[in-house]
CSV table of C-alpha atoms in Angstrom, one decimal:
chain,number,residue,atom,x,y,z
A,1,MET,CA,94.6,-44.0,-23.0
A,2,ALA,CA,92.7,-43.9,-19.7
A,3,SER,CA,93.9,-41.1,-17.4
A,4,THR,CA,94.9,-41.9,-13.9
A,5,ILE,CA,92.1,-41.6,-11.3
A,6,ARG,CA,92.7,-39.5,-8.3
A,7,LEU,CA,90.7,-40.4,-5.1
A,8,PHE,CA,90.2,-38.9,-1.7
A,9,VAL,CA,90.2,-41.4,1.1
A,10,GLU,CA,89.7,-41.0,4.8
A,11,ALA,CA,92.2,-43.7,5.9
A,12,ALA,CA,95.9,-43.1,6.7
A,13,LEU,CA,98.2,-43.5,3.8
A,14,CYS,CA,101.5,-45.3,4.3
A,15,ASP,CA,103.7,-47.8,2.5
A,16,GLY,CA,102.0,-51.2,2.0
A,17,ALA,CA,98.7,-50.3,3.7
A,18,LEU,CA,95.6,-52.0,2.4
A,19,ILE,CA,92.6,-49.6,2.2
A,20,ASN,CA,88.9,-50.6,1.8
A,21,LEU,CA,87.0,-48.1,-0.3
A,22,PRO,CA,83.3,-47.3,0.4
A,23,GLN,CA,80.6,-48.7,-2.0
A,24,THR,CA,80.2,-45.3,-3.8
A,25,GLN,CA,83.9,-45.4,-4.8
A,26,ALA,CA,83.7,-49.1,-5.8
A,27,HIS,CA,80.7,-48.2,-8.1
A,28,TYR,CA,82.6,-45.2,-9.5
A,29,LEU,CA,85.7,-47.2,-10.3
A,30,GLY,CA,84.0,-50.3,-11.7
A,31,ALA,CA,80.7,-49.2,-13.3
A,32,VAL,CA,81.5,-45.7,-14.3
A,33,MET,CA,85.3,-45.7,-15.0
A,34,ARG,CA,85.6,-49.4,-16.0
A,35,ARG,CA,88.7,-50.1,-13.9
A,36,LYS,CA,89.7,-53.6,-12.8
A,37,ALA,CA,91.9,-55.2,-10.2
A,38,GLY,CA,95.5,-54.5,-10.9
A,39,ASP,CA,94.9,-51.0,-12.2
A,40,GLU,CA,96.9,-48.1,-10.7
A,41,LEU,CA,95.4,-45.0,-9.1
A,42,VAL,CA,96.4,-42.0,-7.1
A,43,LEU,CA,95.3,-41.4,-3.5
A,44,PHE,CA,95.3,-38.5,-1.0
A,45,ASN,CA,93.6,-37.9,2.3
A,46,GLY,CA,94.4,-34.3,3.1
A,47,ARG,CA,97.1,-35.2,5.6
A,48,ASP,CA,99.7,-37.7,4.2
A,49,GLY,CA,100.6,-36.3,0.8
A,50,GLN,CA,99.9,-38.1,-2.5
A,51,TRP,CA,100.4,-41.8,-3.1
A,52,HIS,CA,100.3,-44.3,-5.9
A,53,GLY,CA,98.1,-47.3,-5.2
A,54,ARG,CA,97.0,-50.5,-7.0
A,55,LEU,CA,93.4,-51.9,-7.0
A,56,ALA,CA,93.8,-55.2,-5.1
A,57,ARG,CA,90.1,-56.1,-5.4
A,58,LEU,CA,87.1,-54.6,-7.2
A,59,ASP,CA,83.5,-55.9,-7.4
A,60,LYS,CA,80.2,-54.2,-7.5
A,61,LYS,CA,80.0,-53.2,-3.9
A,62,THR,CA,83.5,-53.4,-2.5
A,63,ALA,CA,87.0,-52.3,-3.5
A,64,SER,CA,90.4,-52.3,-1.8
A,65,VAL,CA,93.6,-50.6,-2.8
A,66,THR,CA,97.2,-51.4,-1.8
A,67,VAL,CA,99.2,-48.2,-1.1
A,68,LEU,CA,102.5,-48.3,-3.0
A,69,THR,CA,104.7,-45.2,-2.9
A,70,GLN,CA,104.4,-41.5,-2.0
A,71,THR,CA,104.7,-39.2,-5.0
A,72,ARG,CA,104.1,-35.8,-3.4
A,73,GLU,CA,104.7,-34.4,0.1
A,74,GLN,CA,101.8,-32.9,1.9
A,75,GLN,CA,101.2,-29.2,1.2
A,76,SER,CA,98.8,-26.8,2.6
A,77,ALA,CA,96.9,-23.9,1.0
A,78,PRO,CA,97.3,-20.5,2.5
A,79,ASP,CA,95.0,-19.9,5.5
A,80,LEU,CA,92.1,-18.2,3.8
A,81,TRP,CA,88.5,-18.9,4.6
A,82,LEU,CA,85.4,-18.1,2.6
A,83,LEU,CA,82.4,-16.9,4.6
A,84,PHE,CA,79.3,-16.9,2.4
A,85,ALA,CA,75.6,-16.4,2.7
A,86,PRO,CA,74.2,-19.7,1.4
A,87,ILE,CA,72.4,-19.5,-1.9
A,88,LYS,CA,70.3,-22.1,-3.9
A,89,ARG,CA,71.6,-25.6,-4.2
A,90,ALA,CA,73.2,-25.7,-7.6
A,91,PRO,CA,75.1,-22.4,-7.3
A,92,LEU,CA,76.2,-23.4,-3.8
A,93,ASP,CA,77.7,-26.7,-5.1
A,94,GLN,CA,79.6,-24.6,-7.7
A,95,MET,CA,80.8,-22.1,-5.1
A,96,ALA,CA,82.2,-24.9,-2.8
A,97,GLN,CA,84.0,-26.4,-5.8
A,98,LYS,CA,85.4,-23.2,-7.2
A,99,ALA,CA,86.5,-21.9,-3.8
A,100,THR,CA,88.3,-25.2,-3.3
A,101,GLU,CA,90.1,-24.8,-6.6
A,102,LEU,CA,91.0,-21.2,-5.7
A,103,GLY,CA,92.7,-22.5,-2.6
A,104,VAL,CA,90.5,-21.8,0.5
A,105,SER,CA,91.3,-23.5,3.7
A,106,GLY,CA,87.8,-23.1,5.3
A,107,LEU,CA,84.2,-22.8,4.1
A,108,MET,CA,81.6,-21.3,6.5
A,109,PRO,CA,78.0,-20.6,5.7
A,110,VAL,CA,76.8,-17.3,7.4
A,111,MET,CA,73.2,-16.4,7.9
A,112,THR,CA,72.5,-12.7,7.2
A,113,GLU,CA,69.3,-10.7,7.4
A,114,ARG,CA,68.5,-11.2,3.7
A,115,THR,CA,69.6,-14.9,3.6
A,116,ILE,CA,66.6,-16.9,2.3
A,117,VAL,CA,68.1,-20.4,2.6
A,118,SER,CA,67.4,-21.7,6.1
A,119,ARG,CA,69.5,-24.8,6.2
A,120,VAL,CA,72.9,-25.8,4.7
A,121,LYS,CA,73.9,-29.4,4.3
A,122,THR,CA,77.6,-29.4,5.4
A,123,ASP,CA,77.9,-33.0,4.1
A,124,ARG,CA,77.1,-31.7,0.6
A,125,LEU,CA,79.6,-28.9,0.9
A,126,LYS,CA,82.3,-31.4,1.9
A,127,ALA,CA,81.4,-33.7,-1.0
A,128,ASN,CA,81.8,-30.8,-3.4
A,129,ALA,CA,85.1,-29.8,-1.9
A,130,ILE,CA,86.4,-33.4,-2.2
A,131,GLU,CA,85.3,-33.6,-5.8
A,132,ALA,CA,87.1,-30.3,-6.6
A,133,ALA,CA,90.2,-31.4,-4.8
A,134,GLU,CA,90.2,-34.8,-6.6
A,135,GLN,CA,90.1,-33.2,-10.0
A,136,THR,CA,92.5,-30.3,-9.4
A,137,GLU,CA,95.5,-31.9,-7.8
A,138,ARG,CA,94.9,-30.2,-4.5
A,139,LEU,CA,96.4,-32.3,-1.5
A,140,ASP,CA,94.5,-30.8,1.4
A,141,LEU,CA,90.8,-30.2,1.9
A,142,PRO,CA,89.1,-27.0,3.2
A,143,GLU,CA,87.6,-27.4,6.6
A,144,ILE,CA,83.8,-27.2,6.5
A,145,PHE,CA,82.2,-25.3,9.4
A,146,GLU,CA,78.6,-25.3,10.6
A,147,ALA,CA,76.4,-22.4,9.6
A,148,GLN,CA,76.4,-19.4,12.0
A,149,LYS,CA,74.4,-16.2,12.3
A,150,LEU,CA,76.4,-13.2,11.3
A,151,PRO,CA,75.9,-11.2,14.6
A,152,ASP,CA,76.9,-14.3,16.6
A,153,LEU,CA,79.9,-14.9,14.4
A,154,LEU,CA,81.1,-11.3,14.7
A,155,ALA,CA,80.5,-11.2,18.4
A,156,GLN,CA,82.8,-14.2,19.0
A,157,TRP,CA,85.3,-13.3,16.3
A,158,SER,CA,88.1,-11.4,18.0
A,159,ALA,CA,88.2,-13.8,21.0
A,160,ASP,CA,88.1,-17.0,18.9
A,161,LYS,CA,89.6,-16.4,15.6
A,162,GLY,CA,93.3,-15.8,16.5
A,163,GLY,CA,93.9,-12.5,14.7
A,164,ARG,CA,92.1,-13.7,11.5
A,165,ARG,CA,91.0,-10.6,9.4
A,166,ILE,CA,87.9,-10.3,7.3
A,167,LEU,CA,88.0,-8.9,3.8
A,168,PHE,CA,84.6,-7.2,3.2
A,169,CYS,CA,83.8,-5.9,-0.3
A,170,ASP,CA,81.9,-2.7,-0.3
A,171,GLU,CA,82.0,0.6,-2.3
A,172,GLU,CA,82.4,2.8,0.7
A,173,LEU,CA,84.4,3.0,3.9
A,174,ALA,CA,82.8,3.7,7.3
A,175,ASP,CA,83.4,7.5,6.8
A,176,GLY,CA,81.6,7.5,3.4
A,177,LYS,CA,84.8,7.8,1.4
A,178,GLU,CA,85.4,5.6,-1.6
A,179,ALA,CA,86.9,2.3,-0.6
A,180,PRO,CA,90.3,1.3,-1.8
A,181,THR,CA,90.8,-1.6,-4.3
A,182,ILE,CA,91.5,-5.0,-2.8
A,183,GLU,CA,95.1,-4.7,-3.9
A,184,GLN,CA,95.5,-1.3,-2.1
A,185,ALA,CA,93.7,-2.6,1.0
A,186,LEU,CA,95.8,-5.8,1.3
A,187,MET,CA,99.2,-4.4,0.5
A,188,PRO,CA,99.9,-3.2,4.1
A,189,PHE,CA,99.4,-6.8,5.3
A,190,LYS,CA,101.9,-8.3,2.8
A,191,ASP,CA,104.6,-9.3,5.3
A,192,LYS,CA,102.3,-10.1,8.2
A,193,ALA,CA,101.3,-13.7,7.4
A,194,LEU,CA,97.9,-13.3,9.1
A,195,PRO,CA,95.0,-15.7,8.5
A,196,TRP,CA,92.2,-14.1,6.5
A,197,ALA,CA,88.6,-14.7,5.5
A,198,VAL,CA,86.7,-13.3,2.5
A,199,LEU,CA,83.1,-12.4,3.3
A,200,VAL,CA,80.4,-12.3,0.6
A,201,GLY,CA,76.8,-11.5,1.0
A,202,PRO,CA,73.5,-13.0,-0.1
A,203,GLU,CA,71.5,-12.1,-3.2
A,204,GLY,CA,70.3,-8.6,-2.5
A,205,GLY,CA,73.4,-7.8,-0.5
A,206,PHE,CA,73.9,-7.0,3.2
A,207,THR,CA,71.5,-4.6,4.9
A,208,ASP,CA,72.7,-1.1,5.8
A,209,LYS,CA,72.7,-2.1,9.4
A,210,GLU,CA,75.0,-5.1,8.7
A,211,ARG,CA,77.3,-2.9,6.5
A,212,VAL,CA,77.7,-0.3,9.2
A,213,HIS,CA,78.3,-2.9,11.8
A,214,LEU,CA,80.9,-4.7,9.7
A,215,LYS,CA,82.8,-1.5,9.0
A,216,SER,CA,83.0,-0.6,12.7
A,217,LEU,CA,84.9,-3.7,13.6
A,218,PRO,CA,88.7,-3.6,14.0
A,219,PHE,CA,89.3,-6.9,12.3
A,220,VAL,CA,87.4,-6.0,9.1
A,221,THR,CA,89.2,-4.6,6.0
A,222,THR,CA,86.8,-2.9,3.5
A,223,ALA,CA,87.7,-2.8,-0.2
A,224,LYS,CA,85.8,-2.3,-3.5
A,225,LEU,CA,85.5,-4.8,-6.3
A,226,GLY,CA,85.4,-2.9,-9.6
A,227,PRO,CA,82.7,-0.6,-11.1
A,228,ARG,CA,80.2,-3.3,-12.1
A,229,ILE,CA,77.8,-5.1,-9.7
A,230,LEU,CA,78.8,-8.7,-9.2
A,231,ARG,CA,76.6,-11.6,-8.1
A,232,ALA,CA,77.6,-13.1,-4.8
A,233,ASP,CA,79.5,-16.1,-6.2
A,234,THR,CA,81.3,-14.0,-8.9
A,235,ALA,CA,82.3,-11.6,-6.1
A,236,ALA,CA,83.7,-14.5,-4.1
A,237,TYR,CA,85.8,-15.8,-7.0
A,238,ALA,CA,87.2,-12.3,-7.8
A,239,ALA,CA,88.0,-11.5,-4.2
A,240,LEU,CA,89.7,-14.9,-3.6
A,241,THR,CA,91.7,-14.5,-6.7
A,242,LEU,CA,92.9,-11.0,-5.8
A,243,TRP,CA,93.7,-12.2,-2.2
A,244,GLN,CA,95.8,-15.1,-3.6
A,245,SER,CA,97.5,-12.7,-5.9
A,246,VAL,CA,98.5,-10.2,-3.2
A,247,LEU,CA,98.8,-12.3,0.0
A,248,GLY,CA,98.5,-15.9,-1.1
A,249,ASP,CA,100.6,-18.4,-3.0
A,250,TRP,CA,100.0,-17.3,-6.6
B,1,MET,CA,58.6,-3.0,-1.7
B,2,ALA,CA,59.1,-4.1,-5.3
B,3,SER,CA,62.5,-3.4,-6.7
B,4,THR,CA,62.8,-1.6,-10.1
B,5,ILE,CA,63.1,-3.8,-13.1
B,6,ARG,CA,66.0,-3.2,-15.5
B,7,LEU,CA,65.4,-4.3,-19.1
B,8,PHE,CA,67.6,-4.5,-22.2
B,9,VAL,CA,65.8,-3.3,-25.3
B,10,GLU,CA,67.0,-3.3,-28.9
B,11,ALA,CA,65.3,0.0,-29.8
B,12,ALA,CA,66.9,3.5,-29.7
B,13,LEU,CA,66.2,5.3,-26.4
B,14,CYS,CA,65.4,9.0,-26.4
B,15,ASP,CA,63.1,11.4,-24.6
B,16,GLY,CA,59.4,10.6,-25.2
B,17,ALA,CA,59.9,7.5,-27.4
B,18,LEU,CA,57.3,4.7,-27.2
B,19,ILE,CA,58.9,1.3,-27.4
B,20,ASN,CA,57.1,-2.0,-28.0
B,21,LEU,CA,58.5,-4.9,-26.0
B,22,PRO,CA,58.6,-8.5,-27.3
B,23,GLN,CA,56.2,-11.1,-26.0
B,24,THR,CA,58.8,-12.7,-23.7
B,25,GLN,CA,59.3,-9.4,-21.9
B,26,ALA,CA,55.5,-8.8,-21.7
B,27,HIS,CA,55.2,-12.2,-20.1
B,28,TYR,CA,58.0,-11.5,-17.7
B,29,LEU,CA,56.7,-8.1,-16.6
B,30,GLY,CA,53.0,-9.3,-16.2
B,31,ALA,CA,52.9,-12.9,-15.3
B,32,VAL,CA,56.3,-13.3,-13.5
B,33,MET,CA,56.8,-9.8,-11.9
B,34,ARG,CA,53.2,-8.8,-11.6
B,35,ARG,CA,53.7,-5.3,-12.9
B,36,LYS,CA,50.9,-3.2,-14.5
B,37,ALA,CA,50.5,-0.2,-16.7
B,38,GLY,CA,51.8,2.9,-15.0
B,39,ASP,CA,54.7,1.2,-13.3
B,40,GLU,CA,58.1,2.6,-13.8
B,41,LEU,CA,61.1,0.6,-15.0
B,42,VAL,CA,64.7,1.1,-16.1
B,43,LEU,CA,65.9,0.6,-19.8
B,44,PHE,CA,69.2,0.3,-21.6
B,45,ASN,CA,70.2,-0.8,-25.1
B,46,GLY,CA,74.0,-0.9,-24.9
B,47,ARG,CA,74.3,2.4,-26.8
B,48,ASP,CA,72.2,5.2,-25.4
B,49,GLY,CA,72.9,5.1,-21.6
B,50,GLN,CA,70.2,4.2,-19.0
B,51,TRP,CA,66.7,5.7,-19.0
B,52,HIS,CA,63.7,5.7,-16.8
B,53,GLY,CA,60.5,4.6,-18.5
B,54,ARG,CA,56.8,3.9,-17.6
B,55,LEU,CA,54.7,1.0,-18.8
B,56,ALA,CA,52.2,2.5,-21.1
B,57,ARG,CA,50.3,-0.8,-21.9
B,58,LEU,CA,50.7,-4.3,-20.6
B,59,ASP,CA,48.6,-7.4,-21.4
B,60,LYS,CA,49.5,-11.0,-21.8
B,61,LYS,CA,51.2,-10.8,-25.1
B,62,THR,CA,52.2,-7.2,-25.7
B,63,ALA,CA,53.7,-4.3,-23.7
B,64,SER,CA,54.9,-0.9,-24.5
B,65,VAL,CA,57.0,1.6,-22.5
B,66,THR,CA,57.2,5.4,-22.7
B,67,VAL,CA,60.8,6.5,-22.3
B,68,LEU,CA,61.1,9.3,-19.8
B,69,THR,CA,64.5,10.7,-18.7
B,70,GLN,CA,68.1,9.6,-19.0
B,71,THR,CA,69.6,8.6,-15.7
B,72,ARG,CA,73.1,7.5,-16.7
B,73,GLU,CA,75.4,8.3,-19.6
B,74,GLN,CA,76.6,5.5,-21.8
B,75,GLN,CA,79.8,3.9,-20.6
B,76,SER,CA,81.9,1.2,-22.1
B,77,ALA,CA,83.8,-1.6,-20.4
B,78,PRO,CA,87.5,-1.9,-21.1
B,79,ASP,CA,88.3,-3.7,-24.4
B,80,LEU,CA,88.9,-7.2,-23.2
B,81,TRP,CA,87.6,-10.3,-25.0
B,82,LEU,CA,87.2,-13.8,-23.6
B,83,LEU,CA,88.2,-16.6,-26.0
B,84,PHE,CA,87.0,-19.9,-24.6
B,85,ALA,CA,86.7,-23.5,-25.7
B,86,PRO,CA,83.0,-24.3,-25.4
B,87,ILE,CA,81.9,-26.6,-22.6
B,88,LYS,CA,78.6,-28.3,-21.7
B,89,ARG,CA,75.5,-26.1,-21.8
B,90,ALA,CA,75.0,-25.2,-18.2
B,91,PRO,CA,78.6,-24.3,-17.4
B,92,LEU,CA,78.7,-22.3,-20.7
B,93,ASP,CA,75.6,-20.3,-19.6
B,94,GLN,CA,77.4,-19.5,-16.4
B,95,MET,CA,80.6,-18.6,-18.1
B,96,ALA,CA,78.8,-16.1,-20.4
B,97,GLN,CA,77.0,-14.5,-17.5
B,98,LYS,CA,80.0,-14.3,-15.2
B,99,ALA,CA,82.3,-13.0,-17.9
B,100,THR,CA,79.8,-10.3,-18.6
B,101,GLU,CA,79.7,-9.3,-14.9
B,102,LEU,CA,83.5,-9.3,-15.0
B,103,GLY,CA,83.4,-6.7,-17.8
B,104,VAL,CA,84.3,-8.5,-21.0
B,105,SER,CA,83.6,-6.6,-24.3
B,106,GLY,CA,83.6,-9.7,-26.5
B,107,LEU,CA,82.9,-13.4,-26.2
B,108,MET,CA,84.3,-15.8,-28.8
B,109,PRO,CA,84.0,-19.6,-28.8
B,110,VAL,CA,87.2,-21.3,-30.0
B,111,MET,CA,87.4,-24.9,-31.2
B,112,THR,CA,90.6,-26.6,-30.1
B,113,GLU,CA,91.9,-30.1,-30.6
B,114,ARG,CA,90.4,-31.4,-27.4
B,115,THR,CA,87.1,-29.5,-27.7
B,116,ILE,CA,84.2,-32.0,-27.6
B,117,VAL,CA,81.3,-29.6,-28.1
B,118,SER,CA,80.8,-29.2,-31.9
B,119,ARG,CA,78.3,-26.4,-32.1
B,120,VAL,CA,77.7,-23.2,-30.0
B,121,LYS,CA,74.4,-21.4,-30.0
B,122,THR,CA,75.5,-17.7,-30.2
B,123,ASP,CA,71.9,-16.7,-29.5
B,124,ARG,CA,72.1,-18.5,-26.2
B,125,LEU,CA,75.4,-16.8,-25.4
B,126,LYS,CA,73.8,-13.4,-26.1
B,127,ALA,CA,70.7,-14.2,-24.0
B,128,ASN,CA,73.0,-15.0,-21.1
B,129,ALA,CA,75.0,-11.9,-21.6
B,130,ILE,CA,71.8,-9.8,-21.6
B,131,GLU,CA,70.5,-11.4,-18.5
B,132,ALA,CA,73.8,-10.7,-16.7
B,133,ALA,CA,73.9,-7.1,-17.9
B,134,GLU,CA,70.3,-6.5,-16.8
B,135,GLN,CA,71.0,-7.7,-13.3
B,136,THR,CA,74.3,-6.1,-12.7
B,137,GLU,CA,73.8,-2.5,-13.9
B,138,ARG,CA,76.1,-2.9,-16.9
B,139,LEU,CA,75.2,-0.4,-19.7
B,140,ASP,CA,76.9,-2.1,-22.6
B,141,LEU,CA,76.8,-5.7,-23.9
B,142,PRO,CA,79.7,-7.9,-24.9
B,143,GLU,CA,79.9,-8.5,-28.6
B,144,ILE,CA,79.2,-12.2,-29.4
B,145,PHE,CA,81.3,-13.7,-32.1
B,146,GLU,CA,80.8,-16.9,-34.2
B,147,ALA,CA,82.9,-19.9,-33.2
B,148,GLN,CA,86.3,-20.2,-34.9
B,149,LYS,CA,88.9,-22.9,-35.1
B,150,LEU,CA,92.0,-22.0,-33.1
B,151,PRO,CA,94.5,-22.4,-36.0
B,152,ASP,CA,92.3,-20.2,-38.3
B,153,LEU,CA,91.8,-17.6,-35.6
B,154,LEU,CA,95.6,-17.4,-34.9
B,155,ALA,CA,96.5,-17.3,-38.6
B,156,GLN,CA,94.3,-14.3,-39.1
B,157,TRP,CA,95.0,-12.6,-35.8
B,158,SER,CA,97.8,-10.2,-36.4
B,159,ALA,CA,96.3,-8.9,-39.6
B,160,ASP,CA,92.7,-8.5,-38.4
B,161,LYS,CA,92.8,-7.8,-34.7
B,162,GLY,CA,94.4,-4.4,-34.5
B,163,GLY,CA,97.2,-5.0,-32.1
B,164,ARG,CA,95.0,-7.0,-29.7
B,165,ARG,CA,97.1,-9.2,-27.4
B,166,ILE,CA,96.2,-12.7,-26.1
B,167,LEU,CA,96.8,-13.6,-22.4
B,168,PHE,CA,97.5,-17.4,-22.4
B,169,CYS,CA,97.7,-19.1,-19.0
B,170,ASP,CA,100.4,-21.8,-18.8
B,171,GLU,CA,102.9,-22.9,-16.3
B,172,GLU,CA,105.9,-22.6,-18.6
B,173,LEU,CA,107.3,-20.1,-21.1
B,174,ALA,CA,108.4,-21.1,-24.6
B,175,ASP,CA,112.0,-21.6,-23.3
B,176,GLY,CA,110.8,-24.0,-20.5
B,177,LYS,CA,111.3,-21.5,-17.7
B,178,GLU,CA,108.6,-20.9,-15.2
B,179,ALA,CA,106.0,-18.4,-16.5
B,180,PRO,CA,105.6,-15.1,-14.6
B,181,THR,CA,102.4,-14.3,-12.7
B,182,ILE,CA,99.7,-12.5,-14.6
B,183,GLU,CA,100.5,-9.3,-12.6
B,184,GLN,CA,104.1,-9.5,-13.6
B,185,ALA,CA,103.3,-10.3,-17.2
B,186,LEU,CA,100.8,-7.5,-17.6
B,187,MET,CA,102.7,-4.8,-15.8
B,188,PRO,CA,104.9,-3.7,-18.8
B,189,PHE,CA,101.6,-3.0,-20.7
B,190,LYS,CA,100.1,-0.8,-18.1
B,191,ASP,CA,100.3,2.5,-20.0
B,192,LYS,CA,99.8,1.2,-23.5
B,193,ALA,CA,95.9,1.0,-23.6
B,194,LEU,CA,96.0,-2.0,-25.9
B,195,PRO,CA,93.0,-4.2,-26.5
B,196,TRP,CA,93.4,-7.7,-25.0
B,197,ALA,CA,91.8,-11.2,-25.0
B,198,VAL,CA,92.0,-13.9,-22.3
B,199,LEU,CA,92.2,-17.4,-23.8
B,200,VAL,CA,91.1,-20.4,-21.8
B,201,GLY,CA,91.2,-24.0,-22.9
B,202,PRO,CA,88.8,-27.0,-22.9
B,203,GLU,CA,88.5,-29.6,-20.2
B,204,GLY,CA,91.7,-31.5,-20.6
B,205,GLY,CA,93.6,-28.4,-21.6
B,206,PHE,CA,95.4,-27.5,-24.8
B,207,THR,CA,97.5,-30.1,-26.6
B,208,ASP,CA,101.3,-29.8,-26.5
B,209,LYS,CA,101.2,-28.8,-30.2
B,210,GLU,CA,98.7,-26.0,-29.5
B,211,ARG,CA,100.7,-24.8,-26.5
B,212,VAL,CA,104.0,-24.6,-28.4
B,213,HIS,CA,102.2,-22.8,-31.3
B,214,LEU,CA,100.6,-20.2,-29.0
B,215,LYS,CA,103.8,-19.4,-27.2
B,216,SER,CA,105.6,-18.9,-30.5
B,217,LEU,CA,103.3,-16.0,-31.5
B,218,PRO,CA,104.4,-12.4,-31.0
B,219,PHE,CA,100.9,-11.3,-29.8
B,220,VAL,CA,100.7,-13.9,-27.1
B,221,THR,CA,101.6,-13.2,-23.5
B,222,THR,CA,102.1,-16.3,-21.3
B,223,ALA,CA,101.5,-16.2,-17.5
B,224,LYS,CA,100.8,-18.7,-14.8
B,225,LEU,CA,97.7,-18.8,-12.7
B,226,GLY,CA,98.6,-20.1,-9.2
B,227,PRO,CA,99.9,-23.5,-8.0
B,228,ARG,CA,96.6,-25.4,-8.1
B,229,ILE,CA,94.9,-26.7,-11.3
B,230,LEU,CA,91.8,-24.7,-12.1
B,231,ARG,CA,88.9,-25.8,-14.3
B,232,ALA,CA,88.5,-23.8,-17.5
B,233,ASP,CA,85.7,-21.6,-16.2
B,234,THR,CA,87.4,-20.9,-12.9
B,235,ALA,CA,90.6,-20.0,-14.8
B,236,ALA,CA,88.6,-17.6,-16.9
B,237,TYR,CA,87.2,-15.8,-13.9
B,238,ALA,CA,90.6,-15.6,-12.2
B,239,ALA,CA,92.4,-14.3,-15.3
B,240,LEU,CA,89.7,-11.8,-16.1
B,241,THR,CA,89.8,-10.5,-12.5
B,242,LEU,CA,93.5,-10.1,-12.5
B,243,TRP,CA,93.5,-8.4,-16.0
B,244,GLN,CA,90.8,-5.9,-14.7
B,245,SER,CA,92.9,-5.3,-11.6
B,246,VAL,CA,96.2,-4.6,-13.5
B,247,LEU,CA,95.0,-3.1,-16.8
B,248,GLY,CA,91.3,-2.7,-16.6
B,249,ASP,CA,88.9,-0.3,-14.7
B,250,TRP,CA,88.9,-1.9,-11.3
């Protein structure tokens, strides 16, 4: 039995609407998934909840769907961004997908002193986030931000970011003492409903200068992430998981 | 400045020992990393702690290292296995590496009803675990087990596995009630120092029959993993992270 296909669309979803799908989706539905006119599918757009639809027309290059009934109300993930130093292409695709599964509401590439990648395709980040949302029943999409340099980002942070705090994973606090665990560090914020961001570094980590600067900032919370060294993407998954467990919707 | 290379070796490590490295490591040291005789490096074997060594000889096909002084005592990760339904090759490599970073002591492929992959190369799992241990300062290696069929594994479990419990992630308990979070489910085991295993399913999940069977077993603890659907590898990273946070060494 064929499973129901779940598609992200840009158009508004409402009762009886007829939506034209782009050529890539027509190809996916017809050539890849062997669907035909009359088949049902599931639609979401990040704003209007989840809807059942029926393929009204499907040929090689075009497809349209009639929107039928809403099956789920719109829901939002907790307000948690992932700030990450971009890495090579394949791991970056993975990171965008897994961060979306883990419920981030924003993805922002950050250029640090040891970042080697010079350009990030935000289109590609968005495509990966959509793919993960389609496959994992998520109804909203993370916002994708343009890459920023770390010093610029931090300089503007407290003015622009509306009280959003940054969780920075490091072994030591600013005074040289051992950092608390993420659970210990986040516990005092449990009833405050603040927006947050998890920050992970590049391969090779942050420089000492960057670490000292980060720890001096009032909106940064420093916590340690276990006794073993983690790669940047693994650290991101672990920190997002623990944030969701303590402050999020897990 | 060149960073110090960290190598896993099979041989025993002790003061003054001369160790011959296999051709693959000779190639890596010379052709890839441009090292030469006299350069220092770091060695571990999963048993004897971490040692400084010096390259005694290096040519295209052979290399030997003189073991100098021990720099770290042997340490073990907590006793936590990952039982996973094998997936395609590239994600499986990733999963073996990341599970090693997250501190598992054992990796076991498990064949379920919906598992598509028919054969698992345990050599390849081991190579990935070694690579992750080399790069992340871990001193021990996870044990790699041969693949087993889920019903066989469960049938032998309580006799063979010495009180080891299985953490199984599912939305519902056996009685149909909502499952507790991993943190809630693990808390009663906090002072018991039991060995554990995290079990994650294949793409498409476990069948209803498998789920009912798992939940009927006295050594299985069922817990939920957040409101969004996670892919199998993401679920593994999240469950291992939360286990380490509640019962492990984080």
